[in-house]
Amino acid sequence: SLFSIRSCISPHYLLLHTFFFLMKRRPPRSTLSSSSAASDVYKRQPMVQTATTSHWKREAVGGFAAGAITDAMFYAVDSYKAQLQSGQPVVMHRLARGLISLSLMGSAPSLALFFASYDWLKKQPWIGSSASGVLMASLVCAVPASIVAVPGDTLKKRVVLGLDRTPLLALRNTLATAPYGAGLMVGWRANLMKDVPFAALKMSLYEAFLRSWATAMGKRVEEVLPLERSGLGLCSGVVTAVATSPLDVVNTRIKGALLPGHANGVVSGIMHILRHEGPVALTAGLVPRILVLGLGSSVFFGALENAKVVFDTLEVSNATT
């Protein structure tokens, strides 16, 4: 209905304006200190950190803000992808259902947890920031982050696939399917098998691209600007989207209760789809998935870095007042 469309457009534009605010925001010159040895320096937008700055909080806030903004911007495209993967006709009026609430409770908390733990883990001497360290850190951190994302993903699939009309109704019906909220965790194994290799591949590619770009430009990694990071995120997102597409298709089918009981696992689900629909079905929704994870990664990494710039600026402002 027209009312439901209007009700989701206004907050959606609010998040879009928030994104552009983050992309344009620069710290005031009065807060900058060229003598600060603890500064994370960009050539054009330095970030000053004081001894009181909490690194994990900075990463968590950045991950949450960037995740919520990216989810909201690409929510309808991701919903379209899920409907294509389901094998059912696309229903346009469902694409924006639950946009605000599910953007905030979808991947945003998961990404906050991931980047807070990922940043801490890379700083440990037994992990480090080498290629193997990045791979190990992303694999370890993707496990709890993936589990945190399952309830929001389950509710979104039910809403956009037409099983329920609203997120609240989806929550009520899901809780009624199994005791102790187990219904919210349906398909958690599929999430793990999709998200863990996804995170490992995406972050390994991104960090490798980042180091290569910094070397080519004669910069330190810390000096690579958010706009440049957006381009690197685009490249890593596209490659990862293609590589993990079959796992995402199976995940959608499981969450949408679209597979028979004997094929409700990851491997059995893939075999069932291959046997009855052919290998092409495992690439369903690939184009919108590339848009979401390619352009979405571009937006995400740019917004992540700028969100941390704003966080640092506010920390310095609070410390000096």
mmCIF file of C-alpha atoms in Angstrom:
data_model
loop_
_atom_site.group_PDB
_atom_site.id
_atom_site.type_symbol
_atom_site.label_atom_id
_atom_site.label_comp_id
_atom_site.label_asym_id
_atom_site.label_seq_id
_atom_site.Cartn_x
_atom_site.Cartn_y
_atom_site.Cartn_z
ATOM 1 C CA SER A 1 0.000 0.000 0.000
ATOM 2 C CA LEU A 2 0.966 3.647 -0.400
ATOM 3 C CA PHE A 3 1.105 4.062 3.377
ATOM 4 C CA SER A 4 3.512 1.158 3.823
ATOM 5 C CA ILE A 5 5.740 2.531 1.063
ATOM 6 C CA ARG A 6 5.847 5.975 2.661
ATOM 7 C CA SER A 7 6.519 4.506 6.084
ATOM 8 C CA CYS A 8 9.737 2.858 4.869
ATOM 9 C CA ILE A 9 10.945 5.599 2.541
ATOM 10 C CA SER A 10 11.426 8.340 5.118
ATOM 11 C CA PRO A 11 13.706 6.357 7.480
ATOM 12 C CA HIS A 12 15.468 4.922 4.458
ATOM 13 C CA TYR A 13 16.375 8.401 3.264
ATOM 14 C CA LEU A 14 17.471 9.238 6.801
ATOM 15 C CA LEU A 15 20.010 6.404 6.611
ATOM 16 C CA LEU A 16 21.111 7.522 3.165
ATOM 17 C CA HIS A 17 21.740 11.034 4.460
ATOM 18 C CA THR A 18 23.642 9.505 7.371
ATOM 19 C CA PHE A 19 25.845 7.655 4.897
ATOM 20 C CA PHE A 20 26.648 10.793 2.927
ATOM 21 C CA PHE A 21 27.362 12.585 6.197
ATOM 22 C CA LEU A 22 29.913 9.897 7.064
ATOM 23 C CA MET A 23 31.438 10.026 3.591
ATOM 24 C CA LYS A 24 31.923 13.809 3.765
ATOM 25 C CA ARG A 25 32.757 14.318 7.438
ATOM 26 C CA ARG A 26 36.318 15.390 8.256
ATOM 27 C CA PRO A 27 37.751 16.021 11.689
ATOM 28 C CA PRO A 28 38.160 19.680 12.637
ATOM 29 C CA ARG A 29 41.695 20.974 12.193
ATOM 30 C CA SER A 30 41.689 22.226 15.761
ATOM 31 C CA THR A 31 41.628 18.636 17.018
ATOM 32 C CA LEU A 32 44.669 17.531 15.049
ATOM 33 C CA SER A 33 48.083 17.133 16.574
ATOM 34 C CA SER A 34 51.033 16.589 14.284
ATOM 35 C CA SER A 35 53.138 15.445 17.237
ATOM 36 C CA SER A 36 50.834 12.606 18.273
ATOM 37 C CA ALA A 37 52.743 9.354 17.947
ATOM 38 C CA ALA A 38 49.534 7.356 18.380
ATOM 39 C CA SER A 39 47.775 8.957 15.392
ATOM 40 C CA ASP A 40 46.283 6.860 12.611
ATOM 41 C CA VAL A 41 47.242 9.203 9.788
ATOM 42 C CA TYR A 42 45.479 9.712 6.529
ATOM 43 C CA LYS A 43 47.186 12.141 4.215
ATOM 44 C CA ARG A 44 44.072 14.295 4.017
ATOM 45 C CA GLN A 45 42.009 13.260 7.030
ATOM 46 C CA PRO A 46 44.083 12.318 10.062
ATOM 47 C CA MET A 47 42.502 10.432 12.922
ATOM 48 C CA VAL A 48 43.821 11.298 16.355
ATOM 49 C CA GLN A 49 43.543 8.726 19.077
ATOM 50 C CA THR A 50 44.129 9.423 22.705
ATOM 51 C CA ALA A 51 45.197 7.000 25.371
ATOM 52 C CA THR A 52 41.581 6.780 26.537
ATOM 53 C CA THR A 53 40.267 5.649 23.166
ATOM 54 C CA SER A 54 38.850 2.128 23.276
ATOM 55 C CA HIS A 55 39.931 0.328 20.121
ATOM 56 C CA TRP A 56 37.331 -2.405 20.344
ATOM 57 C CA LYS A 57 34.561 0.147 20.847
ATOM 58 C CA ARG A 58 35.800 2.134 17.855
ATOM 59 C CA GLU A 59 35.731 -0.946 15.631
ATOM 60 C CA ALA A 60 32.353 -2.066 16.983
ATOM 61 C CA VAL A 61 30.740 1.328 16.374
ATOM 62 C CA GLY A 62 32.241 1.492 12.890
ATOM 63 C CA GLY A 63 31.081 -2.032 12.015
ATOM 64 C CA PHE A 64 27.563 -1.439 13.331
ATOM 65 C CA ALA A 65 27.122 1.917 11.572
ATOM 66 C CA ALA A 66 28.552 0.736 8.256
ATOM 67 C CA GLY A 67 26.565 -2.506 8.413
ATOM 68 C CA ALA A 68 23.247 -0.775 9.116
ATOM 69 C CA ILE A 69 23.793 1.823 6.381
ATOM 70 C CA THR A 70 24.834 -0.753 3.794
ATOM 71 C CA ASP A 71 21.980 -3.114 4.680
ATOM 72 C CA ALA A 72 19.427 -0.308 4.337
ATOM 73 C CA MET A 73 20.798 0.916 1.018
ATOM 74 C CA PHE A 74 20.817 -2.550 -0.566
ATOM 75 C CA TYR A 75 17.888 -4.082 1.337
ATOM 76 C CA ALA A 76 15.511 -4.279 -1.648
ATOM 77 C CA VAL A 77 18.231 -5.695 -3.932
ATOM 78 C CA ASP A 78 19.084 -8.355 -1.355
ATOM 79 C CA SER A 79 15.375 -9.189 -0.993
ATOM 80 C CA TYR A 80 15.102 -9.524 -4.768
ATOM 81 C CA LYS A 81 18.084 -11.891 -4.715
ATOM 82 C CA ALA A 82 16.445 -14.031 -2.011
ATOM 83 C CA GLN A 83 13.239 -14.301 -4.026
ATOM 84 C CA LEU A 84 15.170 -15.371 -7.131
ATOM 85 C CA GLN A 85 17.040 -17.979 -5.096
ATOM 86 C CA SER A 86 13.780 -19.381 -3.717
ATOM 87 C CA GLY A 87 12.683 -20.504 -7.173
ATOM 88 C CA GLN A 88 9.339 -18.742 -6.693
ATOM 89 C CA PRO A 89 7.938 -15.740 -8.626
ATOM 90 C CA VAL A 90 9.302 -12.347 -7.592
ATOM 91 C CA VAL A 91 6.777 -10.271 -5.616
ATOM 92 C CA MET A 92 7.824 -6.632 -5.765
ATOM 93 C CA HIS A 93 5.755 -5.296 -2.873
ATOM 94 C CA ARG A 94 7.633 -7.553 -0.428
ATOM 95 C CA LEU A 95 11.081 -6.199 -1.280
ATOM 96 C CA ALA A 96 11.107 -3.421 1.336
ATOM 97 C CA ARG A 97 9.252 -5.259 4.104
ATOM 98 C CA GLY A 98 10.990 -4.862 7.452
ATOM 99 C CA LEU A 99 13.619 -2.494 6.023
ATOM 100 C CA ILE A 100 14.341 -0.421 9.124
ATOM 101 C CA SER A 101 14.043 -2.992 11.906
ATOM 102 C CA LEU A 102 15.792 -5.801 10.030
ATOM 103 C CA SER A 103 18.571 -3.508 8.790
ATOM 104 C CA LEU A 104 19.377 -2.670 12.405
ATOM 105 C CA MET A 105 19.104 -6.235 13.721
ATOM 106 C CA GLY A 106 20.462 -7.996 10.633
ATOM 107 C CA SER A 107 24.166 -7.875 9.904
ATOM 108 C CA ALA A 108 24.865 -4.679 11.907
ATOM 109 C CA PRO A 109 25.300 -6.399 15.323
ATOM 110 C CA SER A 110 27.154 -9.238 13.618
ATOM 111 C CA LEU A 111 29.598 -6.860 11.921
ATOM 112 C CA ALA A 112 30.096 -4.916 15.154
ATOM 113 C CA LEU A 113 31.142 -8.150 16.878
ATOM 114 C CA PHE A 114 33.274 -9.264 13.934
ATOM 115 C CA PHE A 115 35.346 -6.095 13.568
ATOM 116 C CA ALA A 116 35.763 -5.544 17.312
ATOM 117 C CA SER A 117 37.182 -9.062 17.760
ATOM 118 C CA TYR A 118 39.018 -9.045 14.400
ATOM 119 C CA ASP A 119 40.906 -5.845 15.252
ATOM 120 C CA TRP A 120 41.828 -7.155 18.709
ATOM 121 C CA LEU A 121 42.939 -10.538 17.370
ATOM 122 C CA LYS A 122 45.198 -9.046 14.678
ATOM 123 C CA LYS A 123 47.028 -7.085 17.367
ATOM 124 C CA GLN A 124 48.021 -10.248 19.223
ATOM 125 C CA PRO A 125 51.648 -11.304 18.604
ATOM 126 C CA TRP A 126 50.605 -14.915 17.976
ATOM 127 C CA ILE A 127 48.272 -13.832 15.130
ATOM 128 C CA GLY A 128 49.590 -10.600 13.610
ATOM 129 C CA SER A 129 48.484 -8.858 10.422
ATOM 130 C CA SER A 130 50.329 -11.023 7.899
ATOM 131 C CA ALA A 131 48.364 -12.888 5.209
ATOM 132 C CA SER A 132 48.137 -16.000 7.386
ATOM 133 C CA GLY A 133 47.226 -13.874 10.407
ATOM 134 C CA VAL A 134 44.394 -12.162 8.508
ATOM 135 C CA LEU A 135 43.095 -15.542 7.351
ATOM 136 C CA MET A 136 43.204 -17.002 10.862
ATOM 137 C CA ALA A 137 41.621 -13.925 12.484
ATOM 138 C CA SER A 138 38.779 -13.764 9.946
ATOM 139 C CA LEU A 139 38.062 -17.502 10.290
ATOM 140 C CA VAL A 140 37.932 -17.322 14.090
ATOM 141 C CA CYS A 141 35.877 -14.112 14.272
ATOM 142 C CA ALA A 142 33.411 -15.173 11.572
ATOM 143 C CA VAL A 143 32.068 -18.039 13.721
ATOM 144 C CA PRO A 144 30.433 -16.013 16.553
ATOM 145 C CA ALA A 145 29.549 -13.199 14.129
ATOM 146 C CA SER A 146 27.734 -15.641 11.856
ATOM 147 C CA ILE A 147 25.742 -17.116 14.744
ATOM 148 C CA VAL A 148 24.699 -13.647 15.916
ATOM 149 C CA ALA A 149 23.404 -12.884 12.409
ATOM 150 C CA VAL A 150 21.179 -15.990 12.133
ATOM 151 C CA PRO A 151 17.993 -14.708 13.883
ATOM 152 C CA GLY A 152 17.848 -11.516 11.824
ATOM 153 C CA ASP A 153 18.519 -13.435 8.619
ATOM 154 C CA THR A 154 15.807 -15.976 9.455
ATOM 155 C CA LEU A 155 13.223 -13.245 10.058
ATOM 156 C CA LYS A 156 14.139 -11.408 6.874
ATOM 157 C CA LYS A 157 13.825 -14.548 4.742
ATOM 158 C CA ARG A 158 10.373 -15.266 6.196
ATOM 159 C CA VAL A 159 9.195 -11.709 5.526
ATOM 160 C CA VAL A 160 10.509 -11.195 1.999
ATOM 161 C CA LEU A 161 9.511 -14.714 0.888
ATOM 162 C CA GLY A 162 5.937 -14.147 2.045
ATOM 163 C CA LEU A 163 5.760 -16.556 4.983
ATOM 164 C CA ASP A 164 4.897 -13.624 7.281
ATOM 165 C CA ARG A 165 3.756 -10.053 6.630
ATOM 166 C CA THR A 166 5.825 -8.221 9.263
ATOM 167 C CA PRO A 167 9.022 -8.859 11.265
ATOM 168 C CA LEU A 168 6.995 -8.949 14.499
ATOM 169 C CA LEU A 169 4.646 -11.581 13.089
ATOM 170 C CA ALA A 170 7.654 -13.513 11.775
ATOM 171 C CA LEU A 171 9.213 -13.420 15.249
ATOM 172 C CA ARG A 172 5.994 -14.629 16.893
ATOM 173 C CA ASN A 173 5.473 -17.480 14.431
ATOM 174 C CA THR A 174 9.128 -18.512 14.514
ATOM 175 C CA LEU A 175 9.158 -18.670 18.313
ATOM 176 C CA ALA A 176 6.042 -20.854 18.164
ATOM 177 C CA THR A 177 7.704 -23.435 15.924
ATOM 178 C CA ALA A 178 10.202 -24.670 18.520
ATOM 179 C CA PRO A 179 10.853 -24.211 22.262
ATOM 180 C CA TYR A 180 13.476 -21.875 23.721
ATOM 181 C CA GLY A 181 13.672 -19.799 20.523
ATOM 182 C CA ALA A 182 15.284 -22.611 18.546
ATOM 183 C CA GLY A 183 13.229 -21.624 15.498
ATOM 184 C CA LEU A 184 15.256 -18.417 15.205
ATOM 185 C CA MET A 185 18.399 -20.469 14.707
ATOM 186 C CA VAL A 186 17.104 -22.541 11.806
ATOM 187 C CA GLY A 187 19.762 -22.957 9.148
ATOM 188 C CA TRP A 188 22.620 -21.901 11.429
ATOM 189 C CA ARG A 189 24.864 -24.570 9.942
ATOM 190 C CA ALA A 190 24.185 -23.194 6.470
ATOM 191 C CA ASN A 191 25.039 -19.726 7.762
ATOM 192 C CA LEU A 192 28.333 -20.965 9.172
ATOM 193 C CA MET A 193 29.274 -22.818 6.010
ATOM 194 C CA LYS A 194 28.499 -19.689 3.990
ATOM 195 C CA ASP A 195 29.780 -16.940 6.277
ATOM 196 C CA VAL A 196 33.060 -18.433 7.504
ATOM 197 C CA PRO A 197 34.647 -19.020 4.073
ATOM 198 C CA PHE A 198 33.026 -15.785 2.890
ATOM 199 C CA ALA A 199 34.672 -13.746 5.662
ATOM 200 C CA ALA A 200 38.020 -15.488 5.246
ATOM 201 C CA LEU A 201 38.097 -14.950 1.481
ATOM 202 C CA LYS A 202 36.740 -11.414 1.557
ATOM 203 C CA MET A 203 38.999 -10.101 4.306
ATOM 204 C CA SER A 204 42.076 -11.888 2.927
ATOM 205 C CA LEU A 205 41.463 -10.386 -0.512
ATOM 206 C CA TYR A 206 40.698 -6.960 0.920
ATOM 207 C CA GLU A 207 43.802 -6.860 3.107
ATOM 208 C CA ALA A 208 45.955 -8.139 0.218
ATOM 209 C CA PHE A 209 44.519 -5.523 -2.153
ATOM 210 C CA LEU A 210 45.021 -2.884 0.534
ATOM 211 C CA ARG A 211 48.699 -3.696 1.053
ATOM 212 C CA SER A 212 49.343 -3.936 -2.704
ATOM 213 C CA TRP A 213 47.630 -0.606 -3.342
ATOM 214 C CA ALA A 214 49.516 1.111 -0.537
ATOM 215 C CA THR A 215 52.823 -0.190 -1.908
ATOM 216 C CA ALA A 216 51.960 0.874 -5.456
ATOM 217 C CA MET A 217 50.978 4.374 -4.281
ATOM 218 C CA GLY A 218 54.018 4.736 -2.022
ATOM 219 C CA LYS A 219 51.870 4.992 1.122
ATOM 220 C CA ARG A 220 51.554 3.285 4.433
ATOM 221 C CA VAL A 221 48.415 1.158 4.823
ATOM 222 C CA GLU A 222 47.117 3.662 7.399
ATOM 223 C CA GLU A 223 47.318 6.438 4.779
ATOM 224 C CA VAL A 224 44.979 4.796 2.259
ATOM 225 C CA LEU A 225 41.892 7.011 2.035
ATOM 226 C CA PRO A 226 38.312 5.783 2.553
ATOM 227 C CA LEU A 227 37.469 6.400 -1.106
ATOM 228 C CA GLU A 228 40.367 4.175 -2.149
ATOM 229 C CA ARG A 229 39.284 1.541 0.359
ATOM 230 C CA SER A 230 35.813 1.605 -1.213
ATOM 231 C CA GLY A 231 37.283 0.600 -4.570
ATOM 232 C CA LEU A 232 39.303 -2.196 -2.977
ATOM 233 C CA GLY A 233 36.189 -3.387 -1.137
ATOM 234 C CA LEU A 234 34.315 -3.507 -4.453
ATOM 235 C CA CYS A 235 36.925 -5.831 -5.962
ATOM 236 C CA SER A 236 37.008 -8.199 -2.982
ATOM 237 C CA GLY A 237 33.213 -8.222 -2.733
ATOM 238 C CA VAL A 238 32.650 -9.230 -6.362
ATOM 239 C CA VAL A 239 35.089 -12.140 -6.210
ATOM 240 C CA THR A 240 33.630 -13.391 -2.933
ATOM 241 C CA ALA A 241 30.035 -13.060 -4.163
ATOM 242 C CA VAL A 242 30.674 -15.375 -7.098
ATOM 243 C CA ALA A 243 32.667 -17.924 -5.089
ATOM 244 C CA THR A 244 30.066 -18.357 -2.327
ATOM 245 C CA SER A 245 26.858 -18.114 -4.394
ATOM 246 C CA PRO A 246 25.859 -21.832 -4.165
ATOM 247 C CA LEU A 247 26.056 -21.752 -0.374
ATOM 248 C CA ASP A 248 23.878 -18.646 -0.300
ATOM 249 C CA VAL A 249 21.224 -20.304 -2.495
ATOM 250 C CA VAL A 250 21.018 -23.305 -0.157
ATOM 251 C CA ASN A 251 20.866 -21.007 2.871
ATOM 252 C CA THR A 252 17.872 -19.156 1.377
ATOM 253 C CA ARG A 253 16.051 -22.412 0.587
ATOM 254 C CA ILE A 254 16.564 -23.698 4.141
ATOM 255 C CA LYS A 255 15.435 -20.435 5.788
ATOM 256 C CA GLY A 256 12.386 -20.279 3.526
ATOM 257 C CA ALA A 257 11.404 -23.911 4.254
ATOM 258 C CA LEU A 258 11.655 -24.645 0.529
ATOM 259 C CA LEU A 259 13.513 -27.955 0.734
ATOM 260 C CA PRO A 260 12.060 -31.353 1.679
ATOM 261 C CA GLY A 261 12.921 -32.713 5.113
ATOM 262 C CA HIS A 262 15.519 -35.164 3.849
ATOM 263 C CA ALA A 263 17.363 -32.352 2.036
ATOM 264 C CA ASN A 264 17.325 -29.708 4.756
ATOM 265 C CA GLY A 265 21.115 -29.660 5.230
ATOM 266 C CA VAL A 266 23.824 -27.881 3.302
ATOM 267 C CA VAL A 267 25.296 -30.835 1.410
ATOM 268 C CA SER A 268 21.967 -32.651 0.997
ATOM 269 C CA GLY A 269 20.359 -29.381 -0.097
ATOM 270 C CA ILE A 270 22.989 -28.800 -2.775
ATOM 271 C CA MET A 271 22.586 -32.369 -4.027
ATOM 272 C CA HIS A 272 18.796 -32.017 -4.107
ATOM 273 C CA ILE A 273 18.989 -28.810 -6.152
ATOM 274 C CA LEU A 274 21.531 -30.312 -8.536
ATOM 275 C CA ARG A 275 19.406 -33.433 -9.007
ATOM 276 C CA HIS A 276 16.078 -31.674 -9.588
ATOM 277 C CA GLU A 277 17.000 -28.274 -11.034
ATOM 278 C CA GLY A 278 20.524 -28.562 -12.382
ATOM 279 C CA PRO A 279 23.720 -26.611 -11.586
ATOM 280 C CA VAL A 280 22.356 -23.331 -12.968
ATOM 281 C CA ALA A 281 19.930 -23.150 -10.028
ATOM 282 C CA LEU A 282 22.895 -22.767 -7.656
ATOM 283 C CA THR A 283 23.743 -19.470 -9.379
ATOM 284 C CA ALA A 284 20.228 -18.050 -8.967
ATOM 285 C CA GLY A 285 20.301 -14.418 -7.912
ATOM 286 C CA LEU A 286 23.982 -14.064 -8.789
ATOM 287 C CA VAL A 287 23.634 -10.646 -10.451
ATOM 288 C CA PRO A 288 21.861 -8.963 -7.505
ATOM 289 C CA ARG A 289 24.260 -10.791 -5.162
ATOM 290 C CA ILE A 290 27.194 -9.231 -7.012
ATOM 291 C CA LEU A 291 25.505 -5.834 -6.701
ATOM 292 C CA VAL A 292 24.897 -6.297 -2.979
ATOM 293 C CA LEU A 293 28.354 -7.652 -2.145
ATOM 294 C CA GLY A 294 30.314 -5.717 -4.763
ATOM 295 C CA LEU A 295 28.808 -2.257 -4.483
ATOM 296 C CA GLY A 296 27.777 -3.060 -0.911
ATOM 297 C CA SER A 297 31.379 -3.803 0.058
ATOM 298 C CA SER A 298 32.442 -0.574 -1.605
ATOM 299 C CA VAL A 299 29.938 1.395 0.467
ATOM 300 C CA PHE A 300 30.692 -0.620 3.595
ATOM 301 C CA PHE A 301 34.465 -0.167 3.742
ATOM 302 C CA GLY A 302 34.214 3.544 2.907
ATOM 303 C CA ALA A 303 31.547 4.070 5.563
ATOM 304 C CA LEU A 304 33.488 1.927 8.069
ATOM 305 C CA GLU A 305 36.604 4.081 7.841
ATOM 306 C CA ASN A 306 34.661 7.343 7.942
ATOM 307 C CA ALA A 307 32.576 6.159 10.890
ATOM 308 C CA LYS A 308 35.830 5.548 12.760
ATOM 309 C CA VAL A 309 37.031 9.038 11.780
ATOM 310 C CA VAL A 310 33.878 10.506 13.321
ATOM 311 C CA PHE A 311 34.308 8.325 16.416
ATOM 312 C CA ASP A 312 37.917 9.498 16.858
ATOM 313 C CA THR A 313 36.887 13.116 16.397
ATOM 314 C CA LEU A 314 34.209 12.831 19.083
ATOM 315 C CA GLU A 315 36.652 11.080 21.411
ATOM 316 C CA VAL A 316 39.184 13.872 21.038
ATOM 317 C CA SER A 317 36.454 16.493 21.433
ATOM 318 C CA ASN A 318 35.217 14.870 24.634
ATOM 319 C CA ALA A 319 38.767 14.547 25.978
ATOM 320 C CA THR A 320 39.483 18.246 25.468
ATOM 321 C CA THR A 321 36.249 19.544 27.010
#
